[in-house]
Amino acid sequence: MTMIDLHMHSKYSNDGEFTVHELVKKCAEQGITIMSITDHNCARANAEAIPAAAEKGIVYIPGIEIDCTYANTNFHMLGYGIDYLSPDFDDIEKSIRSQGLAVSLKMLEKTQALGFHVTEKEMWNLSKDSYWAETWTGEMFAEVLLSKPEYADNNLLMPYRAGRERGDNPYVNFYWDFYSQGKPCYAEVQYPQMEKIIDIIHQNNGFAVLAHPHVNLKGKTTLLEGIIHLGIDGMEAYSSYHSPSQSSNTAVKAKRHHLFTTCGSDFHGKTKPSISLGKHGCLITEEEMKMQIKRLVKSNFAKFLA
């Protein structure tokens, strides 16, 4: 039986917990036979993952997840089968990193404006061992604030406590509620236009797949037709964030537009503790899955899918 997970994050993401080798080991333990590490705006995991996955008998598809903008709305675009050593991906990483500290300090200022006492030193202490040390996330602010004894009964934080309505994934839920686009602590990052990112992925022999559409399209489903016409190759229909009906509807729409569908958990580790590797509700049959994966991998990997 083929088990697949094409969306997960390592420490090369600013919100990932595990090293590349730890992720590969976890995939092997979960029985995953086809995997891709899709770090945020960073392709560096791929060089480590390819030999590590081969040692475990896992088919590895080079991947990345890139922040981009369409119609003044932020989206994530997955790139699969990319030439991961291309300088184009270094340029994307450098652009995000160059904005990191200024954006982080703006988020700190807005967090303090909510009435929370959190310092620059506390944030640096938490991020010091990160590959993206200067790029703080909403999840990191949540980790600091939720650990403070003086805020044990804080009304703003109460929904993110264990057993409460937002306590299943407290760190990332706090990010979505306070630091995502349009929320009180959001600090704008200049992301590339989606069309440019699709072109970069294609120019580097990759396939562009819209990540977890129902996360970013909330209230804006009319944008999907325009995104499809930009030239994406597929959609991540099966995601840990999607309900069965959302997954089914996305898969139907993808088929109608001759796009392929992918399955991804979006596993991060501690920032999303309720999300497990391989858990994405995929309903694609094994044969359909193999046919679609063959489109994503280099020809020398195809023998693993026979």
mmCIF file of C-alpha atoms in Angstrom:
data_model
loop_
_atom_site.group_PDB
_atom_site.id
_atom_site.type_symbol
_atom_site.label_atom_id
_atom_site.label_comp_id
_atom_site.label_asym_id
_atom_site.label_seq_id
_atom_site.Cartn_x
_atom_site.Cartn_y
_atom_site.Cartn_z
ATOM 1 C CA MET A 1 0.000 0.000 0.000
ATOM 2 C CA THR A 2 1.354 3.404 -1.013
ATOM 3 C CA MET A 3 1.184 6.072 1.693
ATOM 4 C CA ILE A 4 1.874 9.630 0.716
ATOM 5 C CA ASP A 5 2.447 12.994 2.355
ATOM 6 C CA LEU A 6 3.541 15.833 0.111
ATOM 7 C CA HIS A 7 3.350 18.710 2.589
ATOM 8 C CA MET A 8 5.506 18.925 5.714
ATOM 9 C CA HIS A 9 8.007 21.326 7.244
ATOM 10 C CA SER A 10 11.485 20.959 8.681
ATOM 11 C CA LYS A 11 13.642 23.345 10.713
ATOM 12 C CA TYR A 12 14.381 25.166 7.455
ATOM 13 C CA SER A 13 10.908 26.667 7.952
ATOM 14 C CA ASN A 14 10.610 29.372 10.587
ATOM 15 C CA ASP A 15 7.826 27.367 12.259
ATOM 16 C CA GLY A 16 9.124 23.801 11.809
ATOM 17 C CA GLU A 17 10.308 21.715 14.768
ATOM 18 C CA PHE A 18 12.278 18.786 13.327
ATOM 19 C CA THR A 19 15.444 18.355 11.310
ATOM 20 C CA VAL A 20 15.297 16.835 7.845
ATOM 21 C CA HIS A 21 16.663 13.506 9.089
ATOM 22 C CA GLU A 22 14.148 13.445 11.946
ATOM 23 C CA LEU A 23 11.309 14.030 9.480
ATOM 24 C CA VAL A 24 12.458 11.247 7.180
ATOM 25 C CA LYS A 25 12.718 8.893 10.156
ATOM 26 C CA LYS A 26 9.202 9.827 11.300
ATOM 27 C CA CYS A 27 7.837 9.234 7.789
ATOM 28 C CA ALA A 28 9.447 5.783 7.713
ATOM 29 C CA GLU A 29 7.945 4.974 11.116
ATOM 30 C CA GLN A 30 4.501 6.050 9.880
ATOM 31 C CA GLY A 31 4.787 3.864 6.786
ATOM 32 C CA ILE A 32 4.917 6.789 4.374
ATOM 33 C CA THR A 33 6.444 5.664 1.082
ATOM 34 C CA ILE A 34 6.300 8.934 -0.913
ATOM 35 C CA MET A 35 7.149 12.253 0.724
ATOM 36 C CA SER A 36 8.093 15.850 0.064
ATOM 37 C CA ILE A 37 9.451 18.485 2.451
ATOM 38 C CA THR A 38 7.960 21.834 1.473
ATOM 39 C CA ASP A 39 9.611 24.464 3.643
ATOM 40 C CA HIS A 40 8.431 28.056 3.622
ATOM 41 C CA ASN A 41 10.389 30.065 1.033
ATOM 42 C CA CYS A 42 13.379 27.747 1.357
ATOM 43 C CA ALA A 43 14.535 24.796 -0.772
ATOM 44 C CA ARG A 44 17.530 23.761 1.350
ATOM 45 C CA ALA A 45 15.973 20.664 2.912
ATOM 46 C CA ASN A 46 15.874 18.836 -0.410
ATOM 47 C CA ALA A 47 19.600 18.163 -0.733
ATOM 48 C CA GLU A 48 19.591 16.471 2.682
ATOM 49 C CA ALA A 49 16.268 14.713 2.235
ATOM 50 C CA ILE A 50 16.974 12.905 -1.039
ATOM 51 C CA PRO A 51 19.742 10.597 0.273
ATOM 52 C CA ALA A 52 18.097 10.272 3.709
ATOM 53 C CA ALA A 53 14.810 9.164 2.135
ATOM 54 C CA ALA A 54 16.579 6.762 -0.230
ATOM 55 C CA GLU A 55 18.195 5.039 2.767
ATOM 56 C CA LYS A 56 14.711 4.377 4.151
ATOM 57 C CA GLY A 57 13.301 3.227 0.806
ATOM 58 C CA ILE A 58 11.100 6.320 0.515
ATOM 59 C CA VAL A 59 10.459 8.041 -2.818
ATOM 60 C CA TYR A 60 11.316 11.704 -2.335
ATOM 61 C CA ILE A 61 9.914 14.563 -4.426
ATOM 62 C CA PRO A 62 11.803 17.879 -4.148
ATOM 63 C CA GLY A 63 9.489 20.585 -2.859
ATOM 64 C CA ILE A 64 9.012 24.106 -1.529
ATOM 65 C CA GLU A 65 6.109 26.274 -0.310
ATOM 66 C CA ILE A 66 6.302 29.893 -1.413
ATOM 67 C CA ASP A 67 4.348 32.853 -0.075
ATOM 68 C CA CYS A 68 2.784 34.921 -2.838
ATOM 69 C CA THR A 69 -0.017 37.406 -3.468
ATOM 70 C CA TYR A 70 -3.017 37.394 -5.761
ATOM 71 C CA ALA A 71 -5.761 40.046 -5.747
ATOM 72 C CA ASN A 72 -4.337 41.592 -2.554
ATOM 73 C CA THR A 73 -4.656 38.249 -0.777
ATOM 74 C CA ASN A 74 -1.784 36.133 0.530
ATOM 75 C CA PHE A 75 -1.518 32.525 -0.670
ATOM 76 C CA HIS A 76 0.910 29.614 -0.475
ATOM 77 C CA MET A 77 2.108 27.968 -3.679
ATOM 78 C CA LEU A 78 3.690 24.530 -3.538
ATOM 79 C CA GLY A 79 6.407 23.696 -6.057
ATOM 80 C CA TYR A 80 7.137 20.020 -6.770
ATOM 81 C CA GLY A 81 9.890 18.351 -8.783
ATOM 82 C CA ILE A 82 11.808 21.631 -8.819
ATOM 83 C CA ASP A 83 15.465 22.144 -9.613
ATOM 84 C CA TYR A 84 16.027 22.910 -5.956
ATOM 85 C CA LEU A 85 19.614 24.129 -6.412
ATOM 86 C CA SER A 86 18.485 26.954 -8.699
ATOM 87 C CA PRO A 87 19.538 30.448 -7.590
ATOM 88 C CA ASP A 88 15.908 31.490 -8.086
ATOM 89 C CA PHE A 89 15.035 29.829 -4.786
ATOM 90 C CA ASP A 90 17.994 31.464 -3.048
ATOM 91 C CA ASP A 91 16.652 34.814 -4.250
ATOM 92 C CA ILE A 92 13.208 34.064 -2.797
ATOM 93 C CA GLU A 93 14.760 33.129 0.538
ATOM 94 C CA LYS A 94 16.944 36.252 0.595
ATOM 95 C CA SER A 95 13.986 38.519 -0.149
ATOM 96 C CA ILE A 96 11.976 37.155 2.770
ATOM 97 C CA ARG A 97 14.982 37.197 5.101
ATOM 98 C CA SER A 98 15.855 40.807 4.221
ATOM 99 C CA GLN A 99 12.464 41.902 5.558
ATOM 100 C CA GLY A 100 12.486 39.613 8.573
ATOM 101 C CA LEU A 101 13.765 41.782 11.402
ATOM 102 C CA ALA A 102 11.757 44.893 10.499
ATOM 103 C CA VAL A 103 8.573 42.828 10.243
ATOM 104 C CA SER A 104 9.348 41.018 13.503
ATOM 105 C CA LEU A 105 9.818 44.266 15.403
ATOM 106 C CA LYS A 106 6.559 45.615 13.986
ATOM 107 C CA MET A 107 4.761 42.481 15.198
ATOM 108 C CA LEU A 108 6.365 42.944 18.617
ATOM 109 C CA GLU A 109 5.118 46.532 18.752
ATOM 110 C CA LYS A 110 1.573 45.477 17.853
ATOM 111 C CA THR A 111 1.646 42.654 20.390
ATOM 112 C CA GLN A 112 2.658 45.094 23.096
ATOM 113 C CA ALA A 113 -0.181 47.386 21.987
ATOM 114 C CA LEU A 114 -2.618 44.620 22.931
ATOM 115 C CA GLY A 115 -1.416 45.060 26.519
ATOM 116 C CA PHE A 116 1.054 42.172 26.661
ATOM 117 C CA HIS A 117 4.478 42.569 28.215
ATOM 118 C CA VAL A 118 6.828 40.759 25.858
ATOM 119 C CA THR A 119 10.349 41.926 25.117
ATOM 120 C CA GLU A 120 12.715 41.790 22.176
ATOM 121 C CA LYS A 121 15.130 39.790 24.353
ATOM 122 C CA GLU A 122 12.484 37.128 25.010
ATOM 123 C CA MET A 123 11.849 36.733 21.301
ATOM 124 C CA TRP A 124 15.559 36.490 20.472
ATOM 125 C CA ASN A 125 16.004 33.872 23.208
ATOM 126 C CA LEU A 126 13.268 31.746 21.646
ATOM 127 C CA SER A 127 14.512 32.141 18.073
ATOM 128 C CA LYS A 128 18.282 32.017 18.609
ATOM 129 C CA ASP A 129 18.705 28.454 17.333
ATOM 130 C CA SER A 130 16.348 28.878 14.384
ATOM 131 C CA TYR A 131 17.508 28.974 10.760
ATOM 132 C CA TRP A 132 15.306 32.099 10.561
ATOM 133 C CA ALA A 133 16.417 33.642 13.868
ATOM 134 C CA GLU A 134 15.462 37.188 12.862
ATOM 135 C CA THR A 135 12.060 36.198 11.516
ATOM 136 C CA TRP A 136 9.586 35.828 14.366
ATOM 137 C CA THR A 137 6.182 34.263 13.819
ATOM 138 C CA GLY A 138 2.773 34.590 15.418
ATOM 139 C CA GLU A 139 3.266 31.064 16.708
ATOM 140 C CA MET A 140 6.411 32.201 18.534
ATOM 141 C CA PHE A 141 4.588 35.094 20.164
ATOM 142 C CA ALA A 142 1.917 32.633 21.271
ATOM 143 C CA GLU A 143 4.539 30.309 22.743
ATOM 144 C CA VAL A 144 6.020 33.136 24.814
ATOM 145 C CA LEU A 145 2.697 34.573 25.967
ATOM 146 C CA LEU A 146 1.048 31.262 26.823
ATOM 147 C CA SER A 147 4.035 30.302 28.964
ATOM 148 C CA LYS A 148 3.809 33.412 31.174
ATOM 149 C CA PRO A 149 2.226 32.677 34.590
ATOM 150 C CA GLU A 150 0.903 36.226 34.856
ATOM 151 C CA TYR A 151 -1.326 35.602 31.843
ATOM 152 C CA ALA A 152 -2.845 32.341 33.078
ATOM 153 C CA ASP A 153 -6.284 33.955 33.327
ATOM 154 C CA ASN A 154 -5.926 36.472 30.499
ATOM 155 C CA ASN A 155 -9.169 36.668 28.513
ATOM 156 C CA LEU A 156 -7.447 37.031 25.146
ATOM 157 C CA LEU A 157 -5.357 33.918 25.746
ATOM 158 C CA MET A 158 -8.021 31.781 27.419
ATOM 159 C CA PRO A 159 -9.408 30.283 24.146
ATOM 160 C CA TYR A 160 -5.947 28.817 23.393
ATOM 161 C CA ARG A 161 -5.610 26.912 26.660
ATOM 162 C CA ALA A 162 -5.873 23.110 26.693
ATOM 163 C CA GLY A 163 -9.448 21.963 26.339
ATOM 164 C CA ARG A 164 -10.757 25.328 25.139
ATOM 165 C CA GLU A 165 -12.194 26.124 21.706
ATOM 166 C CA ARG A 166 -8.863 27.097 20.091
ATOM 167 C CA GLY A 167 -6.656 24.840 22.205
ATOM 168 C CA ASP A 168 -6.193 21.995 19.712
ATOM 169 C CA ASN A 169 -3.418 23.881 17.847
ATOM 170 C CA PRO A 170 -2.938 26.835 20.203
ATOM 171 C CA TYR A 171 0.150 28.409 18.634
ATOM 172 C CA VAL A 172 -0.993 28.412 15.024
ATOM 173 C CA ASN A 173 -4.572 29.302 15.978
ATOM 174 C CA PHE A 174 -3.227 32.334 17.821
ATOM 175 C CA TYR A 175 -1.270 33.237 14.675
ATOM 176 C CA TRP A 176 -4.370 32.977 12.488
ATOM 177 C CA ASP A 177 -6.474 35.013 14.911
ATOM 178 C CA PHE A 178 -3.978 37.812 15.575
ATOM 179 C CA TYR A 179 -1.078 37.823 13.080
ATOM 180 C CA SER A 180 -2.482 36.684 9.733
ATOM 181 C CA GLN A 181 -3.480 39.133 7.012
ATOM 182 C CA GLY A 182 -6.111 41.601 8.238
ATOM 183 C CA LYS A 183 -5.686 40.766 11.926
ATOM 184 C CA PRO A 184 -4.566 43.189 14.701
ATOM 185 C CA CYS A 185 -0.897 42.172 14.830
ATOM 186 C CA TYR A 186 -0.366 41.617 11.099
ATOM 187 C CA ALA A 187 2.802 43.190 9.719
ATOM 188 C CA GLU A 188 2.969 43.319 5.948
ATOM 189 C CA VAL A 189 5.651 41.389 4.088
ATOM 190 C CA GLN A 190 6.248 42.155 0.417
ATOM 191 C CA TYR A 191 5.537 38.824 -1.267
ATOM 192 C CA PRO A 192 5.940 38.198 -5.008
ATOM 193 C CA GLN A 193 2.892 38.112 -7.221
ATOM 194 C CA MET A 194 1.465 34.618 -7.669
ATOM 195 C CA GLU A 195 1.933 34.700 -11.435
ATOM 196 C CA LYS A 196 5.670 35.318 -10.982
ATOM 197 C CA ILE A 197 6.012 32.400 -8.552
ATOM 198 C CA ILE A 198 4.169 30.060 -10.908
ATOM 199 C CA ASP A 199 6.563 31.124 -13.675
ATOM 200 C CA ILE A 200 9.625 30.553 -11.462
ATOM 201 C CA ILE A 201 8.418 27.069 -10.538
ATOM 202 C CA HIS A 202 7.796 26.227 -14.198
ATOM 203 C CA GLN A 203 11.135 27.684 -15.303
ATOM 204 C CA ASN A 204 12.793 25.341 -12.837
ATOM 205 C CA ASN A 205 11.049 22.252 -14.241
ATOM 206 C CA GLY A 206 8.546 22.124 -11.404
ATOM 207 C CA PHE A 207 4.793 21.867 -10.970
ATOM 208 C CA ALA A 208 2.822 24.623 -9.227
ATOM 209 C CA VAL A 209 0.157 23.416 -6.785
ATOM 210 C CA LEU A 210 -2.129 25.703 -4.778
ATOM 211 C CA ALA A 211 -1.732 24.792 -1.107
ATOM 212 C CA HIS A 212 -4.770 24.165 1.165
ATOM 213 C CA PRO A 213 -7.128 26.338 -0.918
ATOM 214 C CA HIS A 214 -9.880 26.569 1.696
ATOM 215 C CA VAL A 215 -7.517 28.135 4.246
ATOM 216 C CA ASN A 216 -6.640 31.140 2.095
ATOM 217 C CA LEU A 217 -9.885 31.436 0.126
ATOM 218 C CA LYS A 218 -12.172 31.965 3.127
ATOM 219 C CA GLY A 219 -14.861 34.337 1.873
ATOM 220 C CA LYS A 220 -13.028 34.759 -1.440
ATOM 221 C CA THR A 221 -13.849 31.592 -3.362
ATOM 222 C CA THR A 222 -14.521 33.649 -6.486
ATOM 223 C CA LEU A 223 -10.745 34.150 -6.793
ATOM 224 C CA LEU A 224 -10.157 30.481 -7.546
ATOM 225 C CA GLU A 225 -11.124 30.655 -11.226
ATOM 226 C CA GLY A 226 -8.617 33.449 -11.798
ATOM 227 C CA ILE A 227 -5.881 31.509 -9.995
ATOM 228 C CA ILE A 228 -6.542 28.448 -12.132
ATOM 229 C CA HIS A 229 -6.183 30.541 -15.282
ATOM 230 C CA LEU A 230 -2.754 31.766 -14.142
ATOM 231 C CA GLY A 231 -1.472 28.318 -15.068
ATOM 232 C CA ILE A 232 -1.271 26.255 -11.893
ATOM 233 C CA ASP A 233 -0.838 22.521 -12.412
ATOM 234 C CA GLY A 234 -2.747 21.207 -9.422
ATOM 235 C CA MET A 235 -4.485 21.825 -6.108
ATOM 236 C CA GLU A 236 -3.909 20.351 -2.671
ATOM 237 C CA ALA A 237 -7.428 18.987 -2.391
ATOM 238 C CA TYR A 238 -6.692 16.673 0.526
ATOM 239 C CA SER A 239 -5.369 18.594 3.509
ATOM 240 C CA SER A 240 -5.579 18.270 7.277
ATOM 241 C CA TYR A 241 -7.411 21.639 7.199
ATOM 242 C CA HIS A 242 -10.140 20.577 4.777
ATOM 243 C CA SER A 243 -13.436 18.972 5.652
ATOM 244 C CA PRO A 244 -14.388 15.914 3.570
ATOM 245 C CA SER A 245 -16.819 18.039 1.542
ATOM 246 C CA GLN A 246 -14.194 20.715 0.895
ATOM 247 C CA SER A 247 -11.721 18.080 -0.248
ATOM 248 C CA SER A 248 -14.310 16.469 -2.504
ATOM 249 C CA ASN A 249 -15.380 19.778 -4.041
ATOM 250 C CA THR A 250 -11.772 20.774 -4.694
ATOM 251 C CA ALA A 251 -10.992 17.424 -6.293
ATOM 252 C CA VAL A 252 -14.021 17.748 -8.580
ATOM 253 C CA LYS A 253 -13.025 21.276 -9.593
ATOM 254 C CA ALA A 254 -9.448 20.171 -10.251
ATOM 255 C CA LYS A 255 -10.625 17.350 -12.488
ATOM 256 C CA ARG A 256 -12.932 19.707 -14.369
ATOM 257 C CA HIS A 257 -9.972 21.955 -15.153
ATOM 258 C CA HIS A 258 -7.620 19.043 -15.961
ATOM 259 C CA LEU A 259 -5.491 19.705 -12.878
ATOM 260 C CA PHE A 260 -4.094 17.004 -10.617
ATOM 261 C CA THR A 261 -4.777 16.801 -6.895
ATOM 262 C CA THR A 262 -2.290 16.238 -4.083
ATOM 263 C CA CYS A 263 -2.439 15.119 -0.453
ATOM 264 C CA GLY A 264 -0.590 16.884 2.357
ATOM 265 C CA SER A 265 -0.805 17.009 6.137
ATOM 266 C CA ASP A 266 1.117 20.303 6.575
ATOM 267 C CA PHE A 267 2.905 18.721 9.521
ATOM 268 C CA HIS A 268 5.057 21.153 11.532
ATOM 269 C CA GLY A 269 5.464 19.604 14.977
ATOM 270 C CA LYS A 270 4.777 21.640 18.107
ATOM 271 C CA THR A 271 3.113 24.583 16.354
ATOM 272 C CA LYS A 272 0.347 22.266 15.106
ATOM 273 C CA PRO A 273 0.220 19.365 17.589
ATOM 274 C CA SER A 274 -3.098 17.971 16.350
ATOM 275 C CA ILE A 275 -1.678 17.445 12.841
ATOM 276 C CA SER A 276 0.067 14.126 12.209
ATOM 277 C CA LEU A 277 2.161 12.963 9.290
ATOM 278 C CA GLY A 278 0.083 11.244 6.639
ATOM 279 C CA LYS A 279 -3.235 12.458 8.076
ATOM 280 C CA HIS A 280 -4.935 14.392 5.295
ATOM 281 C CA GLY A 281 -8.058 12.386 4.457
ATOM 282 C CA CYS A 282 -6.858 11.429 0.988
ATOM 283 C CA LEU A 283 -9.486 9.574 -1.038
ATOM 284 C CA ILE A 284 -7.393 9.070 -4.174
ATOM 285 C CA THR A 285 -7.061 5.399 -5.067
ATOM 286 C CA GLU A 286 -3.586 3.909 -5.048
ATOM 287 C CA GLU A 287 -3.513 3.573 -8.840
ATOM 288 C CA GLU A 288 -4.706 7.160 -9.365
ATOM 289 C CA MET A 289 -2.133 8.316 -6.848
ATOM 290 C CA LYS A 290 0.691 6.555 -8.667
ATOM 291 C CA MET A 291 -0.370 8.068 -11.980
ATOM 292 C CA GLN A 292 -0.384 11.564 -10.518
ATOM 293 C CA ILE A 293 2.891 11.164 -8.646
ATOM 294 C CA LYS A 294 4.646 10.028 -11.814
ATOM 295 C CA ARG A 295 3.940 13.485 -13.201
ATOM 296 C CA LEU A 296 5.736 15.072 -10.261
ATOM 297 C CA VAL A 297 8.916 13.029 -10.051
ATOM 298 C CA LYS A 298 12.022 12.874 -12.167
ATOM 299 C CA SER A 299 11.996 9.979 -14.609
ATOM 300 C CA ASN A 300 14.619 8.086 -12.605
ATOM 301 C CA PHE A 301 12.190 7.859 -9.671
ATOM 302 C CA ALA A 302 9.420 6.318 -11.758
ATOM 303 C CA LYS A 303 10.755 2.780 -11.179
ATOM 304 C CA PHE A 304 9.781 3.046 -7.491
ATOM 305 C CA LEU A 305 6.148 3.479 -8.492
ATOM 306 C CA ALA A 306 5.865 0.396 -10.717
#
